[in-house]
mmCIF file of C-alpha atoms in Angstrom:
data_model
loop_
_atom_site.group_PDB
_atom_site.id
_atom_site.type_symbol
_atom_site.label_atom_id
_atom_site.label_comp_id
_atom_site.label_asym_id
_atom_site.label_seq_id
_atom_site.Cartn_x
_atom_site.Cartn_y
_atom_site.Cartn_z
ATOM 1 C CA UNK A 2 -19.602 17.426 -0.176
ATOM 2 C CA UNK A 3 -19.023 14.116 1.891
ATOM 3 C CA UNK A 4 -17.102 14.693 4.989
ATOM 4 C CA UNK A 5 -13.731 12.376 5.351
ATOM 5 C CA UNK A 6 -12.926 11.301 8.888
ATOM 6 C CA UNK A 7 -9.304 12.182 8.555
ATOM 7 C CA UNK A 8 -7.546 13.685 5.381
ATOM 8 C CA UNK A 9 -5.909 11.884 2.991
ATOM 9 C CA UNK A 10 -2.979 14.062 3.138
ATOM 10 C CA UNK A 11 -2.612 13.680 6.820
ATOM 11 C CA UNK A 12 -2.504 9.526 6.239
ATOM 12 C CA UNK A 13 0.323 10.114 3.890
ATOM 13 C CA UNK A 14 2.111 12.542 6.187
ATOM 14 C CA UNK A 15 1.804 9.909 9.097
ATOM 15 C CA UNK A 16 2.685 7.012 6.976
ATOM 16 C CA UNK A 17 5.992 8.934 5.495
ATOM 17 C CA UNK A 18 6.341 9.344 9.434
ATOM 18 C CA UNK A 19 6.288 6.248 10.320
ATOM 19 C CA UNK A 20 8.531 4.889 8.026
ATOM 20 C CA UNK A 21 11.167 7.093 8.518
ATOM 21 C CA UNK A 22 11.277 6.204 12.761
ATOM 22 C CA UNK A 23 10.788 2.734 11.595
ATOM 23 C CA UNK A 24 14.059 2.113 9.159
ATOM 24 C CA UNK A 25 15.485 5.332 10.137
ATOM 25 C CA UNK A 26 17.636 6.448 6.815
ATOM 26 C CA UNK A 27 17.596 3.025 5.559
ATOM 27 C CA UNK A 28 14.108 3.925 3.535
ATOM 28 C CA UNK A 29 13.809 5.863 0.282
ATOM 29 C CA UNK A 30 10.499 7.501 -0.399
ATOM 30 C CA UNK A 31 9.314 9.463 -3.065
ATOM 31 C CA UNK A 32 5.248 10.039 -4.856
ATOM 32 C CA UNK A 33 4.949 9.110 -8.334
ATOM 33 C CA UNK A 34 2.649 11.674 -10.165
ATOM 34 C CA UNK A 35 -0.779 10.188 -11.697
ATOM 35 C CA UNK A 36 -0.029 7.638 -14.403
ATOM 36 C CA UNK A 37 3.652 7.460 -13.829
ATOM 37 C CA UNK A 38 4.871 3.883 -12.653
ATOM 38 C CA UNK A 39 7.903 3.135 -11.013
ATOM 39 C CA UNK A 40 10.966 4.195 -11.947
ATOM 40 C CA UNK A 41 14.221 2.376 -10.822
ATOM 41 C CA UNK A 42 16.235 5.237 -11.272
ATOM 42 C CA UNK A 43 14.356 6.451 -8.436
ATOM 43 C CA UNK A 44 15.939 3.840 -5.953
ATOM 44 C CA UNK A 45 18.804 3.844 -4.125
ATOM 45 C CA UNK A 46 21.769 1.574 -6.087
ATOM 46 C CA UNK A 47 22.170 -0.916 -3.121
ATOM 47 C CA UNK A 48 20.106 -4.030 -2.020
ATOM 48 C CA UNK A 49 16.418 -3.805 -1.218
ATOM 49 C CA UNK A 50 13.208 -3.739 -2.205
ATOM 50 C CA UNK A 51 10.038 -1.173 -3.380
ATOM 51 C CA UNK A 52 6.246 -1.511 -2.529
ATOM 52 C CA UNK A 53 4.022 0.952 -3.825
ATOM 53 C CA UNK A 54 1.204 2.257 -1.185
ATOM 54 C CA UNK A 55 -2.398 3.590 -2.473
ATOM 55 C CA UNK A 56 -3.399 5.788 0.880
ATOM 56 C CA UNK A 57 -7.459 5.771 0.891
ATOM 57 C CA UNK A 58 -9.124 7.660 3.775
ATOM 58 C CA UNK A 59 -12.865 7.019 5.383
ATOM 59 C CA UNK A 60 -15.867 9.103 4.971
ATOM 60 C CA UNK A 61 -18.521 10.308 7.337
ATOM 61 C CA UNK A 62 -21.483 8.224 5.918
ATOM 62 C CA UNK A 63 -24.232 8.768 8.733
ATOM 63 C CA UNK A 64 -24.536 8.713 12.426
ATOM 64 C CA UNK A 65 -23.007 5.462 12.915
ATOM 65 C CA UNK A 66 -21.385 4.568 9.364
ATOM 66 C CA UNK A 67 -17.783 4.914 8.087
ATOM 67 C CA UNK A 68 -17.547 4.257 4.522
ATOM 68 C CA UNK A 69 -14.099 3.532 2.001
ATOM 69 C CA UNK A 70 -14.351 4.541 -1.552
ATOM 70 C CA UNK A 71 -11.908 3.781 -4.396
ATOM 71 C CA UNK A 72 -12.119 5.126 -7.413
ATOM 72 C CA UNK A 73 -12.889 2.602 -10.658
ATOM 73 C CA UNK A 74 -10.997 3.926 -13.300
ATOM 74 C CA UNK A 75 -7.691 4.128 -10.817
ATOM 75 C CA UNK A 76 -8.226 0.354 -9.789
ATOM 76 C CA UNK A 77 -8.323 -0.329 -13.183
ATOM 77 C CA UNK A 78 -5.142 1.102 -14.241
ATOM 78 C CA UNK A 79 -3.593 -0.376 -11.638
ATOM 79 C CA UNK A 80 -4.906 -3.743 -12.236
ATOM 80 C CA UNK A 81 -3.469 -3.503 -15.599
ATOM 81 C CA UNK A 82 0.246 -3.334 -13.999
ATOM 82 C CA UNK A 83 2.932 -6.437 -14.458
ATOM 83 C CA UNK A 84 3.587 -8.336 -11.011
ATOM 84 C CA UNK A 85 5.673 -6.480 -8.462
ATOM 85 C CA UNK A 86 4.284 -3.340 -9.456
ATOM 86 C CA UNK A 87 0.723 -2.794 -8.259
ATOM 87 C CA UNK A 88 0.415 -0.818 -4.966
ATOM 88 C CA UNK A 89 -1.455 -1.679 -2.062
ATOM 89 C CA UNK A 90 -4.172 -0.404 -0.693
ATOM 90 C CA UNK A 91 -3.993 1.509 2.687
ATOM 91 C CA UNK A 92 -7.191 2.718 4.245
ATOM 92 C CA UNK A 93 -8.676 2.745 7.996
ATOM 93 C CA UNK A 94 -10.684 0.689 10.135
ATOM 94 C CA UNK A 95 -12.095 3.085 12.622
ATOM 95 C CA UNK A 96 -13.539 2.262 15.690
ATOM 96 C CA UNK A 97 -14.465 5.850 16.082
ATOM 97 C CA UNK A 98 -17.754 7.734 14.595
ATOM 98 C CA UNK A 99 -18.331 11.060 12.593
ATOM 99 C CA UNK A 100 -15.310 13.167 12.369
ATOM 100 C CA UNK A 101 -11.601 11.544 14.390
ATOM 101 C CA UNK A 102 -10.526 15.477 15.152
ATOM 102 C CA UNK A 103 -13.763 15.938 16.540
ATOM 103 C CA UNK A 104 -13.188 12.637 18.770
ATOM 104 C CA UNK A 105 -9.891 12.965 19.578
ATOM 105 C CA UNK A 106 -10.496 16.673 20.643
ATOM 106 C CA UNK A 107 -13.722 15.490 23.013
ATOM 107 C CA UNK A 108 -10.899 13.175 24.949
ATOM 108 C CA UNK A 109 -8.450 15.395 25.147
ATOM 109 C CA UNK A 110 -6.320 14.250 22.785
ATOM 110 C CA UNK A 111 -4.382 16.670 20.151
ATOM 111 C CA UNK A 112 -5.316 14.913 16.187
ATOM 112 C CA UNK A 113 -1.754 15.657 15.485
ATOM 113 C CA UNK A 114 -0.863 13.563 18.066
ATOM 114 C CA UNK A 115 -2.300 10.691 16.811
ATOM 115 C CA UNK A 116 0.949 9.882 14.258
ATOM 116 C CA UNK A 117 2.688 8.528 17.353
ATOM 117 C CA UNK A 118 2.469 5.699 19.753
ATOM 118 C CA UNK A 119 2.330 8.274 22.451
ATOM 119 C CA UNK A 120 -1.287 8.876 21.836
ATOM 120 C CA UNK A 121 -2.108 5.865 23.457
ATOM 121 C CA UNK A 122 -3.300 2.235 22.191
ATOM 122 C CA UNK A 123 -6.080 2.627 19.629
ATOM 123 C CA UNK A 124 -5.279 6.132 19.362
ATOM 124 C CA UNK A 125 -2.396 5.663 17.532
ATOM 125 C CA UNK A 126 -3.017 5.821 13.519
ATOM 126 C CA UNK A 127 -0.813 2.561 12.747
ATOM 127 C CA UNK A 128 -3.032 0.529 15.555
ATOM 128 C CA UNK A 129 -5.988 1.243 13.055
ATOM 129 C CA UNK A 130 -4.555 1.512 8.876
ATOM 130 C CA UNK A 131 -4.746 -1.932 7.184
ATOM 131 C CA UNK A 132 -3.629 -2.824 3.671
ATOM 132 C CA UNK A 133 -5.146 -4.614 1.181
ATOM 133 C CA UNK A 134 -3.300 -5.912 -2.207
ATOM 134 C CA UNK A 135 -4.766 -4.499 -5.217
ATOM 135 C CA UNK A 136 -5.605 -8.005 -6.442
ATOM 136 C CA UNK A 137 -7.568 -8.389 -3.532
ATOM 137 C CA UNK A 138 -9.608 -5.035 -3.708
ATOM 138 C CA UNK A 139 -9.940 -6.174 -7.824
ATOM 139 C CA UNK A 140 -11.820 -9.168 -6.487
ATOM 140 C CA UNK A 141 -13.880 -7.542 -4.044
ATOM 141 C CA UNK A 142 -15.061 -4.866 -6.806
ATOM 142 C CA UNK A 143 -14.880 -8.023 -9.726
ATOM 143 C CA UNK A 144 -18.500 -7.264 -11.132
ATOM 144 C CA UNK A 145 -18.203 -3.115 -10.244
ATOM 145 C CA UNK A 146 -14.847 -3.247 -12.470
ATOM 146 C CA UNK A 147 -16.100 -5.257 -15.050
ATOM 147 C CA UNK A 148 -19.087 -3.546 -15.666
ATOM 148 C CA UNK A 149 -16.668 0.248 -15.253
ATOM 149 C CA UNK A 150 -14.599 -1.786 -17.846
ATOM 150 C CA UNK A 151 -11.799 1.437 -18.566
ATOM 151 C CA UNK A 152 -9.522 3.314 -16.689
ATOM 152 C CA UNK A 153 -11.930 6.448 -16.728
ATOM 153 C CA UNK A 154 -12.114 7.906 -13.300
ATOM 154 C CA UNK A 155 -14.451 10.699 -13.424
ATOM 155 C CA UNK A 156 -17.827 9.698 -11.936
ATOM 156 C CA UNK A 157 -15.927 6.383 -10.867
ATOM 157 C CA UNK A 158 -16.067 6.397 -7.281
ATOM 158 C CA UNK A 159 -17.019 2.958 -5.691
ATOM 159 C CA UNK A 160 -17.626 1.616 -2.334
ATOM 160 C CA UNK A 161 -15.370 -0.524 -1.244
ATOM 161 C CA UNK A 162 -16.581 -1.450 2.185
ATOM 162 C CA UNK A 163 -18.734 0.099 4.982
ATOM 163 C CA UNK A 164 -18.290 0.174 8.758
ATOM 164 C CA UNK A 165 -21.278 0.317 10.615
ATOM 165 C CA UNK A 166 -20.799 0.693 14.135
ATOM 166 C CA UNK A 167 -24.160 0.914 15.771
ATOM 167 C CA UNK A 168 -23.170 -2.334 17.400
ATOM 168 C CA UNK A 169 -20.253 -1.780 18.385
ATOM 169 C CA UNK A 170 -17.255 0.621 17.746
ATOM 170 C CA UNK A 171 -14.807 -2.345 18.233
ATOM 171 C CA UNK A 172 -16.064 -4.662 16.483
ATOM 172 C CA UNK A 173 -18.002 -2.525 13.098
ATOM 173 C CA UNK A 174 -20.446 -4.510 10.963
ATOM 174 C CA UNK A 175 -18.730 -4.610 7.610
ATOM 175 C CA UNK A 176 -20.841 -4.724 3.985
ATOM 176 C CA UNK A 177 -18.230 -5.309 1.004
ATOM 177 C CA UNK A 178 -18.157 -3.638 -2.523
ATOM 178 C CA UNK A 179 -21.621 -5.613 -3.348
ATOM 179 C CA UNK A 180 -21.890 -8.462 -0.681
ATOM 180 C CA UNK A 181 -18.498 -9.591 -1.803
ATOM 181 C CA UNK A 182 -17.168 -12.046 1.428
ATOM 182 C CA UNK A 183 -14.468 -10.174 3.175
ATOM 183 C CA UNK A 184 -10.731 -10.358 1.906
ATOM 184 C CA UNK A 185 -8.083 -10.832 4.609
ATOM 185 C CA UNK A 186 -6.395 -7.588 5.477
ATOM 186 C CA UNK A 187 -3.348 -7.140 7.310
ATOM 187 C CA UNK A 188 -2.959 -4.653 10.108
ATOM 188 C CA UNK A 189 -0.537 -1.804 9.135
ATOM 189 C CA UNK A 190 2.276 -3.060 11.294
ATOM 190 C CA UNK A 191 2.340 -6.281 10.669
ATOM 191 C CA UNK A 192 2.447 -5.934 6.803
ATOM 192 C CA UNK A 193 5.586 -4.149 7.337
ATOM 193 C CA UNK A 194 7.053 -7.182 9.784
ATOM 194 C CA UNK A 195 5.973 -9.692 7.405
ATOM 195 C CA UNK A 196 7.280 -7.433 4.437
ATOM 196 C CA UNK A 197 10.768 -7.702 5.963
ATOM 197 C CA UNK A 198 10.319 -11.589 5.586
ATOM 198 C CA UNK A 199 9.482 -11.253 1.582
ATOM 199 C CA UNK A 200 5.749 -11.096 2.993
ATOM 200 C CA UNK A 201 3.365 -13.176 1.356
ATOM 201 C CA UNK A 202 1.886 -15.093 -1.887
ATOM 202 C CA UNK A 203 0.169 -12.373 -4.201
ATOM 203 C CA UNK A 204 2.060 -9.523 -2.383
ATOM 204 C CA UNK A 205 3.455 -7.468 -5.404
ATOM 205 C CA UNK A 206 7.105 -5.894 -5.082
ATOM 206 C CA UNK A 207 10.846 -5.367 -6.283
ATOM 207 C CA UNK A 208 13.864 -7.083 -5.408
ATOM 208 C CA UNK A 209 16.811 -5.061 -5.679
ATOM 209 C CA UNK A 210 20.225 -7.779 -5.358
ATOM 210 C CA UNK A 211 23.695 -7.370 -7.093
ATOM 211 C CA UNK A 212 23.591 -8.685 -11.023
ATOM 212 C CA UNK A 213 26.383 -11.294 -10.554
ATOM 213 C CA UNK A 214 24.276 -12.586 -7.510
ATOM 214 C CA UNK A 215 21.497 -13.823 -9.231
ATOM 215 C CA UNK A 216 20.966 -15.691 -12.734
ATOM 216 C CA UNK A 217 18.077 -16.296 -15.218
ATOM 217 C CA UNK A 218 15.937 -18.522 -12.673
ATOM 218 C CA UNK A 219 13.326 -18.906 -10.478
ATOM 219 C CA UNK A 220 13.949 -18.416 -6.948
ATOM 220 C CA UNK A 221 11.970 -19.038 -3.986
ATOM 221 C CA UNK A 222 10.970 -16.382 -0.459
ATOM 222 C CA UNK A 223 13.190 -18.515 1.614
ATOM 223 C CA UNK A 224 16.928 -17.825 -1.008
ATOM 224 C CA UNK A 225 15.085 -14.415 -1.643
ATOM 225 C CA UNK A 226 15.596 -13.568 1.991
ATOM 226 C CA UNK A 227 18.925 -15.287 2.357
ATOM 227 C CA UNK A 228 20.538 -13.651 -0.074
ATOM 228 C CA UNK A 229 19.375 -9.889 1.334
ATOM 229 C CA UNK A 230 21.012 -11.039 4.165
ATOM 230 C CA UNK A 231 24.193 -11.786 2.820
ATOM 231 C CA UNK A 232 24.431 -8.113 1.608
ATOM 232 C CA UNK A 233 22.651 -6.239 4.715
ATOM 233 C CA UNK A 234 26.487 -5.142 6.370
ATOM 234 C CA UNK A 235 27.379 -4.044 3.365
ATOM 235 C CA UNK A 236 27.750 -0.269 3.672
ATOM 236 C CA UNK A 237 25.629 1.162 0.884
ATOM 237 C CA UNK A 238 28.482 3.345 -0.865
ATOM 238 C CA UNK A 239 30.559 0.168 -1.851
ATOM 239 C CA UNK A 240 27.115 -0.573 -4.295
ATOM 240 C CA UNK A 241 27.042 2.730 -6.081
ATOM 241 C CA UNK A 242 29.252 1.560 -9.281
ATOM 242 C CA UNK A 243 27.239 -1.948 -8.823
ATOM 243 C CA UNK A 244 25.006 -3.191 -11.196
ATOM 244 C CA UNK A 245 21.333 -4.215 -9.846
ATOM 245 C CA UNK A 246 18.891 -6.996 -10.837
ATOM 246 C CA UNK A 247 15.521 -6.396 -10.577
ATOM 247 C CA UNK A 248 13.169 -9.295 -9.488
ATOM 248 C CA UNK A 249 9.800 -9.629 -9.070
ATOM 249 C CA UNK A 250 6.973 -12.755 -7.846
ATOM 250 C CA UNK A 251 5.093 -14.586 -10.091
ATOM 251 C CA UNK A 252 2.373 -17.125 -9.540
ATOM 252 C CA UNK A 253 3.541 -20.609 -9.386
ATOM 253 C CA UNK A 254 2.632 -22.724 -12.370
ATOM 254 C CA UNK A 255 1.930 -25.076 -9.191
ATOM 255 C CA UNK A 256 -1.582 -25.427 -8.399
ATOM 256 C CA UNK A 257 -1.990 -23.481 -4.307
ATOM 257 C CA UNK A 258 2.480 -23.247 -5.087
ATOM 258 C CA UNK A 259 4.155 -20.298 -3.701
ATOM 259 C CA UNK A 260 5.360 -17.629 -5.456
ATOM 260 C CA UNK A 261 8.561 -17.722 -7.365
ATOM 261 C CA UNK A 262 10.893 -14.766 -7.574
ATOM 262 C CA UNK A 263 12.277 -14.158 -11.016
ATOM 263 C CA UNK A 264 14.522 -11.249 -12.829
ATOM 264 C CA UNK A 265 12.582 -8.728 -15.109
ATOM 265 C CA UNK A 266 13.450 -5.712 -17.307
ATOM 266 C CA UNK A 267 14.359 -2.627 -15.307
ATOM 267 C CA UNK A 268 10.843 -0.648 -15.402
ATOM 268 C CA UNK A 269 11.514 2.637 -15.858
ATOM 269 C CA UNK A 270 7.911 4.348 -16.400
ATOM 270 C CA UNK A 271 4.676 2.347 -17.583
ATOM 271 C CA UNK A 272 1.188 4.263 -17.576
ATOM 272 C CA UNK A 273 0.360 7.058 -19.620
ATOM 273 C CA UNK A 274 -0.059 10.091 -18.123
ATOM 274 C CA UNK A 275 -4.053 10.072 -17.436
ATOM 275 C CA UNK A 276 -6.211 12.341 -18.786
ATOM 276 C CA UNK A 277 -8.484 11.910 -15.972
ATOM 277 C CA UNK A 278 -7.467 13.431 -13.091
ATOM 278 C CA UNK A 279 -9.165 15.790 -12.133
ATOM 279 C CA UNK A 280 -12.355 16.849 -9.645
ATOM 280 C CA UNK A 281 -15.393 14.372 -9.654
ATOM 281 C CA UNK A 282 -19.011 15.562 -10.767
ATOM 282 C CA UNK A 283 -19.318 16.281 -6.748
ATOM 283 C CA UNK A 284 -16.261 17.904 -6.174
ATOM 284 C CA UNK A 285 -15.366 15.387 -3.075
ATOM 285 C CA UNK A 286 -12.141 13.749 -4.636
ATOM 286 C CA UNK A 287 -9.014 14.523 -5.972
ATOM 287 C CA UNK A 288 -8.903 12.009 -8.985
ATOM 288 C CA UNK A 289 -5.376 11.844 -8.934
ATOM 289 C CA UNK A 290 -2.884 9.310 -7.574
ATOM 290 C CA UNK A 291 -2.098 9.165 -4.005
ATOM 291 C CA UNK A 292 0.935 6.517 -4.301
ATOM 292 C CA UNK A 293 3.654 6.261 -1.981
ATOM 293 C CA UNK A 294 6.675 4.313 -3.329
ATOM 294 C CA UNK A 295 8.997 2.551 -0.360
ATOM 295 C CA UNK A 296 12.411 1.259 -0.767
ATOM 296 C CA UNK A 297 13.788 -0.385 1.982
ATOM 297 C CA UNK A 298 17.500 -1.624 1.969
ATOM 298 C CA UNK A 299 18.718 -4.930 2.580
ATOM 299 C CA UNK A 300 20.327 -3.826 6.021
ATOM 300 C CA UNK A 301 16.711 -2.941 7.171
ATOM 301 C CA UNK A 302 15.052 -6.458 6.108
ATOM 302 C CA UNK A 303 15.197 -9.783 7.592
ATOM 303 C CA UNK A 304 14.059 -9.206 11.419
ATOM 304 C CA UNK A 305 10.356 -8.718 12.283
ATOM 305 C CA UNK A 306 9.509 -5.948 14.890
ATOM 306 C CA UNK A 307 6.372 -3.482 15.453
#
């Protein structure tokens, strides 16, 4: 059995963490179970918005070598998903080898320490998570997904990159899915900080605004983000016999355009429940989903911090 360098679980544990300190009780979370998408009776009734998060941990590949897996039949399924609804994917970059208890433990550090800053720069697990869209991690793994070709997950395990750090622990060699050029990934903390901003083209999430606020159109980051902020002092109780819209981005029809915002059916479910998940031929993997879903309300949104 492969060797992970931290556990899933304890990502997700940290994560949860983190975004609790981070918008205090101004985030919702809650973990879908395999093949259930999200449901916006789930959310809050006030103002916001909902990422999903995929939480992917790094295994002890050799000596030197930290690899990421994902599993095929997973990516697929979620690569099916309308816009706004795919998660992202979370996963490491260490600058550590072998086993991070083992490290931390040889510098006198406590591994349960590492979910806050107080472990020290580089310590600390949101100085080294990154996120990746799922579009993105379809186009690394293009011919690996095509050739998969179903949401089957069992004996689906891919590499999605490996960290060599022979070299250098600061600076890893990195090899992608198969030679795939490397996608631009966004440190942990600053996906939140831009998230708070509407984040970026191709990010997929849910806007949450008042129904007689918005109208059958397209609107762009800038009057999604102005018109959180006209709600973000509203205390949260006066929205409970509100109704809510739910928007979500599109592609531009504009060649390189930005994405446009634009009101969808409430989801309320979406995959079947899969009949795959369960243990790989090896026993390393639980084939099941490992989805956080994040709602953050309006009065949490609009200012960037770390």
């Amino acid at each position: 059995m492969a060797k992970v360098s931290v556990p899933e679980k304890t990502l997700e544990h940290w994560s949860s963490l983190y975004l609790a300190y981070r918008y205090r009780s101004r985030a919702a979370m809650w973990w879908p179970t395999t093949g259930a998408d999200i449901d916006v009776r789930w959310l809050p009734n006030c103002p916001g918005k909902a990422v999903q998060l995929e939480l992917k941990t790094s295994i002890v590949a050799g000596a030197n070598l930290q690899d990421v897996k994902v599993n095929l039949g997973q990516l697929w399924d979620y690569d099916q998903l309308p816009p706004g609804q795919k998660p992202f994917y979370v996963f490491p970059w260490p600058d550590w080898t072998g086993d991070l208890e083992a490290v931390a433990i040889a510098a006198n550090i406590p591994p349960s320490e590492l979910a806050f800053s107080r472990s020290g720069q580089d310590w600390w697990f949101a100085d080294w998570l990154v996120v990746l869209t799922t579009d993105q991690v379809a186009s690394v793994l293009a011919s690996e997904l095509a050739a998969h070709g179903s949401s089957t997950r069992k004996n689906a395990s891919c590499l999605l990159v490996r960290f060599d750090l022979t070299a250098s622990a600061t600076a890893p060699t990195r090899s992608w899915g198969s030679g795939a050029p490397e996608p631009t990934c966004i440190p942990w903390r600053q996906f939140w900080s831009d998230l708070q901003m509407c984040g970026r083209d191709g990010w997929s999430q849910l806007i949450r605004l008042p129904i007689d606020s918005v109208t059958a159109r397209d609107y762009d980051r800038s009057e999604i983000v102005a018109m959180l902020q006209q709600v973000k002092r509203t205390d949260r109780r006066e929205w409970r016999e509100t109704g809510m819209a739910t928007l979500a981005p599109f592609a531009s029809n504009l060649t390189g355009g930005p994405d446009a915002f634009r009101i969808i059916d409430d989801p309320i479910g979406g995959l079947e429940p899969s009949r795959n998940a369960e243990r790989d031929g090896k026993g390393q993997e639980d084939l099941s989903d490992r989805r956080q879903l994040t709602f953050i309300e309006a009065g949490a949104l609009g200012a960037r911090r770390a």
